[in-house]
Structures are given as C-alpha cells and as structure tokens.
Coordinates of C-alpha atoms in Angstrom, one line a residue:
X1291 CA 84.4 18.1 -22.3
X1292 CA 84.5 20.4 -19.5
X1293 CA 81.4 22.3 -18.3
X1294 CA 81.1 25.6 -19.7
X1295 CA 82.0 28.4 -17.0
X1296 CA 81.1 32.2 -17.6
X1297 CA 84.8 33.3 -18.3
X1298 CA 84.9 30.5 -20.9
X1299 CA 81.6 31.6 -22.5
X1300 CA 82.8 35.3 -22.6
X1301 CA 85.7 34.3 -24.5
X1302 CA 83.5 32.3 -27.3
X1303 CA 81.4 35.4 -27.3
X1304 CA 84.7 37.6 -27.9
X1305 CA 85.9 35.2 -30.5
X1306 CA 82.5 35.1 -32.6
X1307 CA 82.5 39.0 -32.5
X1308 CA 86.0 38.9 -33.6
X1309 CA 85.0 36.7 -36.5
X1310 CA 81.8 38.9 -37.2
X1311 CA 83.6 42.1 -36.7
X1312 CA 81.2 43.5 -34.4
X1313 CA 81.8 47.3 -33.0
X1314 CA 83.0 47.9 -29.5
X1315 CA 80.0 50.1 -29.0
X1316 CA 77.6 46.7 -29.7
X1317 CA 79.9 44.5 -27.6
X1318 CA 79.6 47.2 -24.7
X1319 CA 75.8 47.3 -25.0
X1320 CA 75.6 43.5 -25.2
X1321 CA 77.8 43.0 -22.0
X1322 CA 75.8 45.4 -20.2
X1323 CA 72.7 43.7 -21.1
X1324 CA 74.2 40.4 -19.9
X1325 CA 75.3 41.8 -16.6
X1326 CA 71.8 43.5 -16.3
X1327 CA 70.1 39.8 -16.6
X1328 CA 72.5 38.3 -14.3
X1329 CA 71.5 40.9 -11.8
X1330 CA 67.8 40.2 -12.1
X1331 CA 68.5 36.4 -11.6
X1332 CA 70.4 37.1 -8.5
X1333 CA 67.6 39.5 -7.3
X1334 CA 65.0 36.8 -7.7
X1335 CA 66.7 34.4 -5.9
X1336 CA 67.4 36.7 -3.2
X1337 CA 63.8 37.4 -3.0
X1338 CA 62.7 33.7 -3.2
X1339 CA 65.0 33.2 -0.3
X1340 CA 63.7 36.0 1.9
X1341 CA 60.3 34.4 1.3
X1342 CA 61.1 31.3 2.6
X1343 CA 62.7 32.6 5.4
X1344 CA 59.5 34.5 6.3
X1345 CA 57.8 31.4 5.8
X1346 CA 59.8 29.4 8.2
X1347 CA 59.8 31.9 10.7
X1348 CA 56.0 31.9 10.5
X1349 CA 55.9 28.1 10.6
X1350 CA 58.4 28.2 13.5
X1351 CA 56.1 30.7 15.7
X1352 CA 52.9 29.0 14.8
X1353 CA 54.6 25.7 16.0
X1354 CA 55.8 27.4 19.1
X1355 CA 52.0 29.0 19.7
X1356 CA 50.4 26.0 19.1
X1357 CA 53.1 24.1 21.5
X1358 CA 52.1 26.7 24.3
X1359 CA 48.4 26.4 23.5
X1360 CA 48.4 22.7 23.7
X1361 CA 50.6 22.5 26.8
X1362 CA 47.8 25.3 28.4
X1363 CA 44.9 22.8 26.9
X1364 CA 46.1 19.6 28.5
X1365 CA 47.6 21.1 31.6
X1366 CA 50.6 19.0 32.2
X1367 CA 54.4 19.3 31.1
X1368 CA 56.0 16.5 33.2
X1369 CA 55.0 13.8 30.5
X1370 CA 56.1 15.9 27.5
X1371 CA 59.5 16.3 26.2
X1372 CA 60.0 20.1 25.9
X1373 CA 62.6 21.1 23.3
X1374 CA 65.7 22.6 24.9
X1375 CA 67.0 24.1 21.5
X1376 CA 65.9 27.8 21.4
X1377 CA 68.9 29.0 19.2
X1378 CA 70.5 27.9 15.7
X1379 CA 69.3 27.8 12.3
X1380 CA 65.4 28.2 11.7
X1381 CA 65.3 24.7 10.2
X1382 CA 67.3 23.2 13.3
X1383 CA 64.4 24.8 15.5
X1384 CA 61.5 23.4 13.7
X1385 CA 63.2 20.1 13.8
X1386 CA 63.7 20.3 17.6
X1387 CA 60.0 21.5 18.3
X1388 CA 58.3 18.9 15.7
X1389 CA 58.6 15.9 17.7
X1390 CA 57.1 17.4 20.9
X1391 CA 54.4 19.0 18.9
X1392 CA 53.4 15.6 17.5
X1393 CA 53.4 14.0 20.8
X1394 CA 51.0 16.7 22.2
X1395 CA 48.6 16.5 19.2
X1396 CA 48.4 12.4 19.6
X1397 CA 48.0 13.2 23.5
X1398 CA 45.5 15.9 22.6
X1399 CA 43.2 13.3 20.5
X1400 CA 43.3 10.6 23.2
X1401 CA 42.2 13.3 25.6
X1402 CA 39.4 14.2 23.4
X1403 CA 38.3 10.8 23.3
X1404 CA 38.0 10.4 26.7
X1405 CA 36.1 13.5 27.4
X1406 CA 34.0 12.5 24.6
X1407 CA 33.4 8.8 26.0
X1408 CA 32.4 10.0 29.8
X1409 CA 30.2 13.1 28.7
X1410 CA 28.4 10.7 26.4
X1411 CA 27.7 8.5 29.6
X1412 CA 26.7 11.5 31.4
X1413 CA 24.1 12.7 28.7
X1414 CA 22.8 9.3 28.5
X1415 CA 22.1 8.7 32.2
X1416 CA 20.5 12.4 32.5
X1417 CA 18.2 11.5 29.7
X1418 CA 17.3 8.4 31.2
X1419 CA 16.8 10.2 34.6
X1420 CA 14.7 13.0 32.8
X1421 CA 12.6 10.4 30.6
X1422 CA 13.8 12.0 27.5
X1423 CA 13.1 9.7 24.4
X1424 CA 15.2 12.0 22.0
X1425 CA 17.8 10.2 20.0
X1426 CA 21.6 10.9 21.1
X1427 CA 23.3 13.7 19.5
X1428 CA 26.8 14.5 18.8
X1429 CA 29.0 15.2 21.8
X1430 CA 31.0 18.7 21.9
X1431 CA 34.2 18.6 23.7
X1432 CA 35.7 22.0 24.9
X1433 CA 39.3 21.7 23.5
X1434 CA 40.6 24.8 25.5
X1435 CA 40.5 22.6 28.7
X1436 CA 41.6 19.2 28.3
X1437 CA 43.5 18.7 31.7
X1438 CA 43.3 15.9 33.9
X1439 CA 41.6 17.7 36.6
X1440 CA 38.7 18.9 34.2
X1441 CA 38.5 15.1 33.2
X1442 CA 38.4 14.0 37.0
X1443 CA 35.4 16.4 37.2
X1444 CA 33.8 14.7 34.8
X1445 CA 34.4 11.3 36.0
X1446 CA 33.3 12.3 39.3
X1447 CA 30.0 13.8 38.0
X1448 CA 29.6 10.5 36.1
X1449 CA 30.1 8.0 39.2
X1450 CA 27.3 10.4 41.0
X1451 CA 24.9 9.8 38.3
X1452 CA 25.6 6.3 38.2
X1453 CA 25.1 5.7 41.7
X1454 CA 21.8 7.7 41.2
X1455 CA 20.8 5.5 38.5
X1456 CA 21.6 2.2 40.7
X1457 CA 19.3 3.6 43.2
X1458 CA 16.7 4.4 40.9
X1459 CA 16.6 0.8 39.4
X1460 CA 16.8 -0.8 43.2
X1461 CA 13.7 1.5 43.5
X1462 CA 11.9 0.3 40.2
X1463 CA 12.6 -3.4 41.2
X1464 CA 11.2 -2.8 44.6
X1465 CA 8.1 -1.3 43.1
X1466 CA 7.8 -4.1 40.5
X1467 CA 8.2 -6.7 43.0
X1468 CA 5.5 -5.3 45.0
X1469 CA 3.4 -5.1 42.2
X1470 CA 3.8 -8.6 41.1
X1471 CA 3.2 -9.9 44.6
X1472 CA 0.0 -7.9 44.9
X1473 CA -1.2 -8.9 41.4
X1474 CA -0.6 -12.3 42.1
X1475 CA -3.1 -12.2 45.1
X1476 CA -5.6 -10.5 43.4
X1477 CA -5.4 -12.2 40.2
X1478 CA -4.5 -9.2 38.1
X1479 CA -2.6 -9.5 35.0
X1480 CA 1.0 -8.3 36.0
X1481 CA 2.5 -7.4 32.6
X1482 CA -0.7 -5.3 31.7
X1483 CA -0.4 -3.4 35.2
X1484 CA 3.5 -2.6 34.5
X1485 CA 3.0 -1.9 30.9
X1486 CA 0.5 0.7 31.7
X1487 CA 3.2 2.4 33.7
X1488 CA 5.9 2.1 31.1
X1489 CA 6.6 -0.7 28.4
X1490 CA 10.2 -1.1 29.5
X1491 CA 9.2 -2.7 32.6
X1492 CA 7.8 -5.6 31.1
X1493 CA 11.2 -6.9 29.7
X1494 CA 12.8 -8.8 32.8
X1495 CA 16.0 -9.8 30.6
X1496 CA 17.4 -6.5 30.5
X1497 CA 17.6 -4.4 33.5
X1498 CA 19.7 -1.6 32.1
X1499 CA 16.9 -0.8 29.6
X1500 CA 14.1 -0.1 32.5
X1501 CA 12.7 3.6 32.6
X1502 CA 14.0 5.1 35.7
X1503 CA 12.5 8.6 35.2
X1504 CA 10.8 10.7 37.7
X1505 CA 7.3 10.4 35.9
X1506 CA 7.9 6.2 36.0
X1507 CA 8.5 6.1 39.7
X1508 CA 5.8 8.4 40.6
X1509 CA 3.5 6.2 38.4
X1510 CA 4.9 3.1 40.0
X1511 CA 4.1 4.1 43.3
X1512 CA 0.6 5.4 42.3
X1513 CA 0.0 1.9 41.0
X1514 CA 1.4 0.3 44.1
X1515 CA -1.0 2.4 46.3
X1516 CA -4.1 1.8 44.1
X1517 CA -3.6 -1.9 44.4
X1518 CA -3.0 -1.7 47.9
X1519 CA -6.2 0.0 48.5
X1520 CA -8.0 -2.7 46.3
X1521 CA -6.4 -5.5 48.1
X1522 CA -7.2 -4.1 51.6
X1523 CA -11.0 -3.6 50.2
X1524 CA -11.2 -7.0 48.9
X1525 CA -9.8 -8.5 51.9
X1526 CA -12.7 -6.6 54.0
X1527 CA -15.1 -8.2 51.6
X1528 CA -13.7 -11.5 51.9
X1529 CA -13.5 -11.4 55.7
X1530 CA -17.3 -10.2 55.8
X1531 CA -18.4 -13.1 53.7
X1532 CA -16.1 -15.7 55.6
X1533 CA -18.2 -14.5 58.8
X1534 CA -21.4 -15.0 57.1
X1535 CA -20.5 -18.3 55.9
X1536 CA -19.5 -19.6 59.4
X1537 CA -22.5 -18.1 61.1
X1538 CA -25.0 -19.9 58.3
X1539 CA -22.8 -23.1 58.9
X1540 CA -23.5 -23.0 62.4
X1541 CA -27.0 -22.3 62.1
X1542 CA -27.4 -25.0 59.4
X1543 CA -25.2 -27.6 61.1
X1544 CA -23.2 -28.0 58.1
X1545 CA -20.6 -31.1 58.2
X1546 CA -17.0 -30.5 58.4
X1547 CA -16.4 -31.8 54.9
X1548 CA -18.7 -29.2 53.2
X1549 CA -17.3 -26.5 55.3
X1550 CA -13.6 -27.7 54.1
X1551 CA -14.5 -26.8 50.6
X1552 CA -14.2 -23.1 51.7
X1553 CA -11.1 -23.1 54.0
X1554 CA -9.4 -20.9 51.4
X1555 CA -12.0 -18.1 52.3
X1556 CA -12.3 -18.6 56.0
X1557 CA -8.5 -19.1 56.8
X1558 CA -8.1 -15.1 56.2
X1559 CA -11.0 -14.1 58.2
X1560 CA -8.5 -12.6 61.0
X1561 CA -5.6 -11.9 58.7
X1562 CA -4.3 -8.1 58.1
X1563 CA -3.5 -7.0 54.8
X1564 CA 0.1 -7.6 54.8
X1565 CA -0.4 -11.2 56.0
X1566 CA -2.2 -12.3 53.0
X1567 CA 0.5 -13.1 50.4
X1568 CA -0.7 -16.4 48.9
X1569 CA -1.5 -16.1 45.2
X1570 CA -5.2 -15.9 44.2
X1571 CA -6.2 -15.5 47.9
X1572 CA -8.1 -12.3 46.9
X1573 CA -9.2 -13.4 43.5
X1574 CA -12.6 -11.6 42.2
X1575 CA -14.0 -15.4 41.3
X1576 CA -13.0 -16.5 44.8
X1577 CA -15.0 -13.6 46.1
X1578 CA -17.9 -14.2 43.9
X1579 CA -17.9 -18.0 44.8
X1580 CA -18.2 -17.2 48.6
X1581 CA -21.0 -14.7 47.8
X1582 CA -22.6 -17.3 45.8
X1583 CA -22.4 -19.7 48.5
X1584 CA -23.7 -17.3 51.0
X1585 CA -26.6 -16.7 49.0
X1586 CA -27.2 -20.3 48.4
X1587 CA -27.1 -21.1 52.0
X1588 CA -29.5 -18.2 52.8
X1589 CA -31.9 -19.9 50.5
X1590 CA -31.0 -23.4 50.9
X1591 CA -34.3 -24.4 52.7
X1592 CA -36.8 -22.6 50.5
X1593 CA -34.7 -24.0 47.6
X1594 CA -34.9 -27.5 48.1
X1595 CA -37.6 -28.2 46.0
X1596 CA -36.1 -25.8 43.2
X1597 CA -32.8 -27.9 43.5
X1598 CA -34.7 -31.1 42.7
X1599 CA -36.8 -29.5 39.9
X1600 CA -33.9 -27.8 38.4
X1601 CA -31.8 -31.4 38.5
X1602 CA -34.6 -32.9 36.7
X1603 CA -34.4 -29.9 34.2
X1604 CA -30.8 -30.4 33.8
X1605 CA -31.0 -34.1 33.0
X1606 CA -33.9 -33.3 30.3
X1607 CA -31.5 -30.7 29.0
X1608 CA -28.8 -33.4 28.8
X1609 CA -30.9 -35.6 27.0
X1610 CA -31.9 -32.8 24.4
X1611 CA -28.2 -31.8 23.9
X1612 CA -27.1 -35.5 23.4
X1613 CA -30.0 -35.7 20.9
X1614 CA -29.3 -32.4 19.4
X1615 CA -32.8 -31.3 19.9
X1616 CA -33.1 -27.3 20.3
X1617 CA -34.6 -26.3 23.4
X1618 CA -35.0 -22.9 25.2
X1619 CA -33.3 -24.0 28.5
X1620 CA -33.6 -20.3 29.8
X1621 CA -37.2 -20.0 29.5
X1622 CA -37.8 -23.6 30.9
X1623 CA -35.6 -22.7 33.9
X1624 CA -37.8 -19.6 34.2
X1625 CA -41.0 -21.4 34.1
X1626 CA -39.8 -23.7 36.8
X1627 CA -38.8 -21.0 39.2
X1628 CA -41.8 -18.8 38.6
X1629 CA -44.1 -21.8 39.3
X1630 CA -42.4 -22.5 42.4
X1631 CA -42.2 -19.2 43.6
X1632 CA -46.0 -18.6 42.8
X1633 CA -47.0 -21.5 45.0
X1634 CA -49.7 -22.6 42.6
X1635 CA -48.6 -25.8 41.8
X1636 CA -48.1 -28.9 43.9
X1637 CA -44.3 -29.8 44.2
X1638 CA -45.7 -33.5 43.5
X1639 CA -47.4 -32.4 40.4
X1640 CA -44.4 -30.6 39.0
X1641 CA -42.1 -33.5 39.6
X1642 CA -44.5 -35.7 38.0
X1643 CA -44.6 -33.6 35.1
X1644 CA -40.9 -33.1 34.5
X1645 CA -40.3 -37.0 35.0
X1646 CA -42.9 -37.4 32.1
X1647 CA -41.1 -34.9 29.9
X1648 CA -37.7 -36.8 30.7
X1649 CA -39.4 -40.4 29.7
X1650 CA -40.6 -38.5 26.4
X1651 CA -37.3 -37.2 25.6
X1652 CA -35.6 -40.4 26.1
X1653 CA -38.0 -42.1 23.7
X1654 CA -37.5 -39.3 21.1
X1655 CA -33.7 -39.4 21.6
X1656 CA -33.9 -43.4 21.1
X1657 CA -36.0 -42.8 17.8
X1658 CA -33.4 -40.4 16.6
X1659 CA -30.0 -42.5 17.5
X1660 CA -30.0 -44.2 14.1
X1661 CA -30.0 -41.1 12.3
X1662 CA -27.5 -39.3 14.7
X1663 CA -25.1 -42.0 14.5
X1664 CA -25.3 -41.6 10.7
X1665 CA -24.6 -38.0 11.1
X1666 CA -21.8 -38.3 12.8
X1667 CA -20.4 -40.9 10.4
X1668 CA -21.2 -38.2 7.9
X1669 CA -19.5 -35.5 9.7
X1670 CA -16.2 -37.5 10.3
X1671 CA -16.2 -38.2 6.5
X1672 CA -16.3 -34.6 5.6
X1673 CA -13.5 -33.7 8.0
X1674 CA -11.4 -36.6 6.6
X1675 CA -12.4 -35.2 2.8
X1676 CA -11.2 -31.8 4.1
X1677 CA -7.8 -33.3 5.3
X1678 CA -7.4 -35.4 2.3
X1679 CA -7.7 -32.5 0.0
X1680 CA -5.4 -30.5 2.1
X1681 CA -2.9 -33.2 1.9
X1682 CA -3.1 -33.6 -1.8
X1683 CA -2.4 -29.9 -2.2
X1684 CA 1.0 -30.4 -0.2
X1685 CA 3.6 -31.1 -3.0
X1686 CA 6.4 -32.1 0.0
X1687 CA 4.0 -35.1 1.4
X1688 CA 6.6 -37.6 -0.3
X1689 CA 9.7 -35.9 0.8
X1690 CA 10.2 -38.6 3.5
X1691 CA 9.9 -36.3 6.5
X1692 CA 9.0 -37.6 9.8
X1693 CA 5.3 -38.9 9.7
X1694 CA 5.0 -39.1 6.1
X1695 CA 4.3 -42.6 6.2
X1696 CA 1.6 -42.4 8.7
X1697 CA -0.1 -39.5 6.5
X1698 CA 0.2 -42.0 3.6
X1699 CA -1.7 -44.5 5.4
X1700 CA -4.3 -42.0 6.8
X1701 CA -4.7 -40.8 3.1
X1702 CA -5.5 -44.0 1.7
X1703 CA -8.0 -44.7 4.4
X1704 CA -9.4 -41.3 4.1
X1705 CA -10.1 -41.9 0.2
X1706 CA -11.9 -45.2 0.9
X1707 CA -13.9 -43.1 3.6
X1708 CA -14.6 -40.4 1.2
X1709 CA -15.7 -42.5 -1.6
X1710 CA -18.8 -43.7 0.8
X1711 CA -19.9 -40.0 1.3
X1712 CA -22.5 -40.1 -1.4
X1713 CA -23.9 -43.3 -0.2
X1714 CA -24.3 -42.3 3.6
X1715 CA -25.8 -38.9 2.4
X1716 CA -28.2 -40.9 0.3
X1717 CA -29.0 -43.3 3.3
X1718 CA -29.3 -40.3 5.5
X1719 CA -31.7 -38.5 3.3
X1720 CA -34.0 -41.8 3.2
X1721 CA -34.0 -42.5 6.9
X1722 CA -34.7 -38.8 7.7
X1723 CA -37.4 -39.0 5.3
X1724 CA -39.0 -42.3 6.9
X1725 CA -38.6 -40.9 10.5
X1726 CA -40.6 -37.5 9.4
X1727 CA -43.1 -39.5 7.5
X1728 CA -43.6 -41.6 10.8
X1729 CA -43.4 -38.8 13.4
X1730 CA -45.4 -36.0 11.3
X1731 CA -42.6 -33.5 12.0
X1732 CA -39.4 -32.1 10.5
X1733 CA -35.9 -33.9 11.8
X1734 CA -33.7 -30.9 13.0
X1735 CA -30.2 -31.0 13.9
X1736 CA -29.4 -28.3 16.6
X1737 CA -32.3 -26.5 15.1
X1738 CA -31.8 -26.9 11.5
X1739 CA -33.6 -29.0 9.2
X1740 CA -31.2 -32.0 8.4
X1741 CA -32.9 -32.5 4.9
X1742 CA -31.9 -29.0 4.2
X1743 CA -28.5 -29.5 5.6
X1744 CA -28.0 -32.6 3.3
X1745 CA -29.4 -30.9 0.1
X1746 CA -27.2 -28.0 0.4
X1747 CA -24.3 -30.2 1.2
X1748 CA -25.0 -32.2 -1.9
X1749 CA -25.4 -29.1 -4.0
X1750 CA -22.0 -27.7 -2.9
X1751 CA -20.4 -31.0 -3.5
X1752 CA -21.8 -31.0 -7.1
X1753 CA -20.5 -27.7 -7.8
X1754 CA -17.1 -28.5 -6.2
X1755 CA -17.2 -31.7 -8.7
X1756 CA -18.3 -29.4 -11.7
X1757 CA -15.3 -27.1 -10.9
X1758 CA -12.9 -30.0 -10.8
X1759 CA -14.3 -31.3 -14.1
X1760 CA -13.9 -27.9 -16.0
X1761 CA -10.2 -27.7 -14.5
X1762 CA -9.5 -30.8 -15.9
X1763 CA -11.1 -30.0 -19.3
X1764 CA -9.2 -26.8 -19.6
X1765 CA -6.1 -28.6 -18.6
X1766 CA -6.6 -31.2 -21.3
X1767 CA -7.3 -28.2 -23.7
X1768 CA -4.0 -26.3 -23.0
X1769 CA -2.1 -29.6 -23.4
X1770 CA -3.5 -30.5 -26.6
X1771 CA -2.5 -26.8 -27.8
X1772 CA 0.8 -26.3 -26.1
X1773 CA 2.0 -29.9 -25.2
X1774 CA 2.2 -31.7 -22.2
X1775 CA 4.3 -30.4 -19.6
X1776 CA 4.4 -30.6 -15.5
X1777 CA 2.0 -28.2 -14.2
X1778 CA 3.2 -26.6 -10.9
X1779 CA 1.2 -26.8 -8.1
X1780 CA -1.4 -24.1 -7.7
X1781 CA -0.7 -21.5 -4.9
X1782 CA -2.2 -21.5 -1.7
X1783 CA -4.0 -18.2 -2.5
X1784 CA -5.9 -19.8 -5.7
X1785 CA -6.9 -22.9 -3.7
X1786 CA -10.3 -23.9 -2.8
X1787 CA -11.1 -24.7 1.1
X1788 CA -13.6 -27.6 1.5
X1789 CA -16.9 -26.4 2.2
X1790 CA -18.7 -28.3 4.8
X1791 CA -22.5 -28.6 4.7
X1792 CA -24.4 -25.3 5.4
X1793 CA -21.7 -23.4 3.1
X1794 CA -19.1 -22.4 5.8
X1795 CA -15.7 -23.6 5.2
X1796 CA -14.7 -26.7 7.1
X1797 CA -17.6 -26.0 9.4
X1798 CA -18.7 -28.4 12.0
X1799 CA -22.2 -29.4 11.4
X1800 CA -23.2 -29.2 15.0
X1801 CA -25.5 -26.1 15.6
X1802 CA -26.3 -27.1 19.3
X1803 CA -26.2 -23.7 21.3
X1804 CA -25.4 -26.0 24.5
X1805 CA -22.3 -27.4 23.0
X1806 CA -23.6 -30.9 23.0
X1807 CA -20.3 -31.9 20.9
X1808 CA -18.1 -32.3 23.3
X1809 CA -14.3 -30.7 22.8
X1810 CA -13.1 -34.2 23.8
X1811 CA -14.5 -35.7 20.3
X1812 CA -13.1 -32.5 18.5
X1813 CA -9.7 -33.1 20.1
X1814 CA -9.7 -36.8 19.0
X1815 CA -10.4 -36.1 15.3
X1816 CA -7.0 -35.7 13.5
X1817 CA -5.8 -32.7 12.1
X1818 CA -4.0 -31.7 8.9
X1819 CA -0.4 -30.7 9.3
X1820 CA -0.2 -26.8 9.1
X1821 CA 2.1 -27.0 5.8
X1822 CA -0.5 -28.8 3.9
X1823 CA -1.7 -26.4 1.1
X1824 CA -5.0 -26.8 -1.1
X1825 CA -4.5 -29.0 -4.4
X1826 CA -6.7 -31.4 -6.0
X1827 CA -5.7 -35.0 -6.3
X1828 CA -6.0 -34.7 -10.1
X1829 CA -3.8 -31.7 -9.9
X1830 CA -1.3 -33.2 -7.6
X1831 CA -0.9 -36.2 -9.7
X1832 CA -0.2 -34.3 -12.9
X1833 CA 2.3 -31.9 -10.9
X1834 CA 4.2 -35.0 -10.2
X1835 CA 4.1 -36.6 -13.8
X1836 CA 7.1 -35.7 -15.9

C-alpha cells in the first residue's frame, strides 16, 4: 500500500461525505478548518526554525567573542590556526571556528597551569623569606593576561627569589658553621644553641627546610657575636691562669713532667682569638682545672701536711666504703683541716691518731668480712630471682630465638640458687646476731641495720608466697567449676615486680653514700632481656599445658 498523501486523503474524505450525505456547507466548514490547522502547523515550524537560527547566530557570536578574548589573553596568533571562512551558512561558520576554539581552550588550560606553578613557587619563597608559618593557600591566576611575556616576567621574578634564597642559605650555612666551630672550642651544646635560634637549623639532612628569614639571620648573627665574646673572655682568663702557672712553676722549680700535664693550657698563652680552633681548648672544666691547679700550687708548701693527712683520711674512707660502714666523710675532713689550720695539734700526733683509726677500721672490716660475703651472695641470689621471675613471665622463652638455650641454662642455675635463699637468709641472721652479741653494737649495712633489712625481706617474701598460693587456690577453684583449660599469660600491667629487701622493686641493697658497690660489679651482673614480662613459674607452666 502506498503512503497516503493530502490529495488521497481529501478524496477519501470526499467519498465518506458522499456516502454520509454531508451538506456543502458542512463540507466547506470542515475544509476551512483543515486549512487553518495546516497553517498553524506551518507557522509553528517557521517559529521554531527562526528560534533555532537565532540560537545558532548567538552561539556563533559567542564563539567569535570567546575566540577574540582567548587570542587577546594568550597574546599569540602564530601558533593558532585562525579560521578563514567568514561566510556561508551558520553551521558551516560554526564548524569552521570550533577546532581553533578548542585549540585555544587547551592552550589556555596549559598556560594557567604554568602560571599557577611559577606563582606557587614565588609565594613559597616569599613566605620563607618573611618567616611566615601560614599554610599555603590557593593560587589565583589572572586569566585576562596569559601571555608569554607575562609568564616570562613571573619566571624572572622566580629566578631572582631563587638566587636570593640561595644567598640566604649560604649565609645561614656560614653562621651555623661558625657556631659549630665556636661551640666545639667552648664545649657548648651546638644543637641546643642553633635550636634556640630556629628548630629547622638542627636538621642537617634537609638543607631546603632551613629557615632563611630575616629574623633567623639576625638571631644567628647575634648568637655568633655572643659566642665570640664568650670565647674572647675565656681565652683571656685562660691566658692569665697560664701565666700564673708558669710563674709558680718557675718559683717552685716544678719538674717538666708535671708541667707537661698542663701543656693544653700554656700552649695558648700568646694565641689570638682566631687562632684558637682546637675543640675543647676553652672548655669551662679546663679553665676550672687550671684555676684549681693555680690554687693548689699557691697553697702547696702550707698544705703538705694537709695532703698527707687527707690521704690517710681517704684510706680510712675507702676501708669504710668497702666494709659498708657509714661515715660522715665531710665532717671528718673538715675536722682535720680545722685542726691543721688552728695549729693546736702537732702533726706527728695527728698522723699517729689517724694511723690508729686506720688500724681499728681494718680490724672492724675484717670482722665484718664473713657477713658481707654472705650479703653479697644474698644480693646476687635476689637479682637472679628477679631475673628468673621475668624469664618465667615470658611466654615466648621457648620459641627457639637466638640466645634462648643460654637463658634456659641460666634459668636452671637460677632456680637452684633461688632455692638456697631461705638458707642464706637464716645463716645471715644467725651470724649477724652473733656478731652483734660479740661486739655489743648493731651491725649496719651502709647505715641500715642488717637484721631489719633481712626481717623486711623475709616478710615481703612470705607475702609474695602467700599471694602465689592464693592465686593457685583460686585457679584450682575455677578449674573445678568450669573445667581445665589453657590459661593465657597474664598481661604485663597485672604482674608483680620482684620486691627486693627494704621494699623497693629490684632495689640494690647497698645504701652506701660513697658508692662503695662499684659500677663494674653492677655491669657484670646479667640482666633480663627487655622482652621478658612478669609471670610466675606456676602460671607459666599452666599456660603451656593443653
């Protein structure tokens, strides 16, 4: 069947009217209505076409305007394919200008990025120079002028700022290097000094992060001036002391061997400030040593007897220290010096009296030796007990890590030694009471009665055993109620530290004010690894039992 046309439809309508018997008047009215509807349709189509044309014309005008604006903003035409077609249909003109416009948009985005990058660098350096700690804000680019000429101006500005930044960094490095050298000579904390100026100067690994502000440079210069003045003053003081030393040596005919001990002082007697560069050459302790030597030489002749007497006193103090006998060393020394200065005692009598005191002290130390040996053995056992408890708390002690077999052997030895502690304590108590009965006085260990220490330790140990027994009983009750199941190791926060005698955790029992227990012995004692945590031996066994 063919597509219906207006003519065929009118014939069909005429045929229908004939069959119906429609009057001519009705037929004319219907045809007039059809004609009016067709006119309306045409009119709407014409209006739509006109509006579409206006829109296209406006689009074309906007495109031309934007094209001109972009050309003006970018300031270049040679690299842009300018459309030559300015006539023809509207669509043809739009199709002609679209590629060039798209090219300009892309060029604009690239240029904005270039401007943003260079402006961000400029702003960053300006903040560094100003010493501002403000966070970097967004960069605003003036899109009205994106020409290469304007971009070159920004690049030139950036190069100037980069050059200034480099110069400032070099100046900062010079100041810091000078401070480092002077601090070395004066033995002053270099890091603390530069950190007081600005914290960023301490980080030597990141040169770009160092502060280069005017305030930092000014404070660096001020610090350099202050330290140079301090260096100058110390040098003058040291040179004065060196001159006094040489004068005293010459007067007393001091041998060269003794003089050579202060060569580091006298070597700078005629040096200028800039010539003194050896680290530690002007340290305060060196100046103090020189000052003390001058004072010693001034009083040497008058203090010969004092020197002998004080040596006797030092021998006496050493005996007391090894025997852990408390003694007021300061008062004793003051008494000796006061007797010598007063002149009321003959030197021979004073030395004889001190020799008698030394003999008596040796006898007392000998009588205390057996008990002190037991005390040392007790302390060692306490330390091993503390280490063993830390070892038992570590649920990773059997994981086969390096040194685990050594710790296992040590633990076995420690258990044997710990089992002997009650016997050691009982022996100590008995020997101490016997000694006190024989000598009619209390046996004190660094000023603390030994029996009191032992009683306190026994009480604390008893309390600890009771606590362990209570925990085991409680655990048995829980197992009876809920059945047996593996018990996780107790966390470190709930563990108990081994309490040594006198109640302090892991406290060394020596209370000697003169430090009689040498650091060498302390360093020789084994120390539990850092990863050992507190858990009792019974809890450790339960934790690994399925």
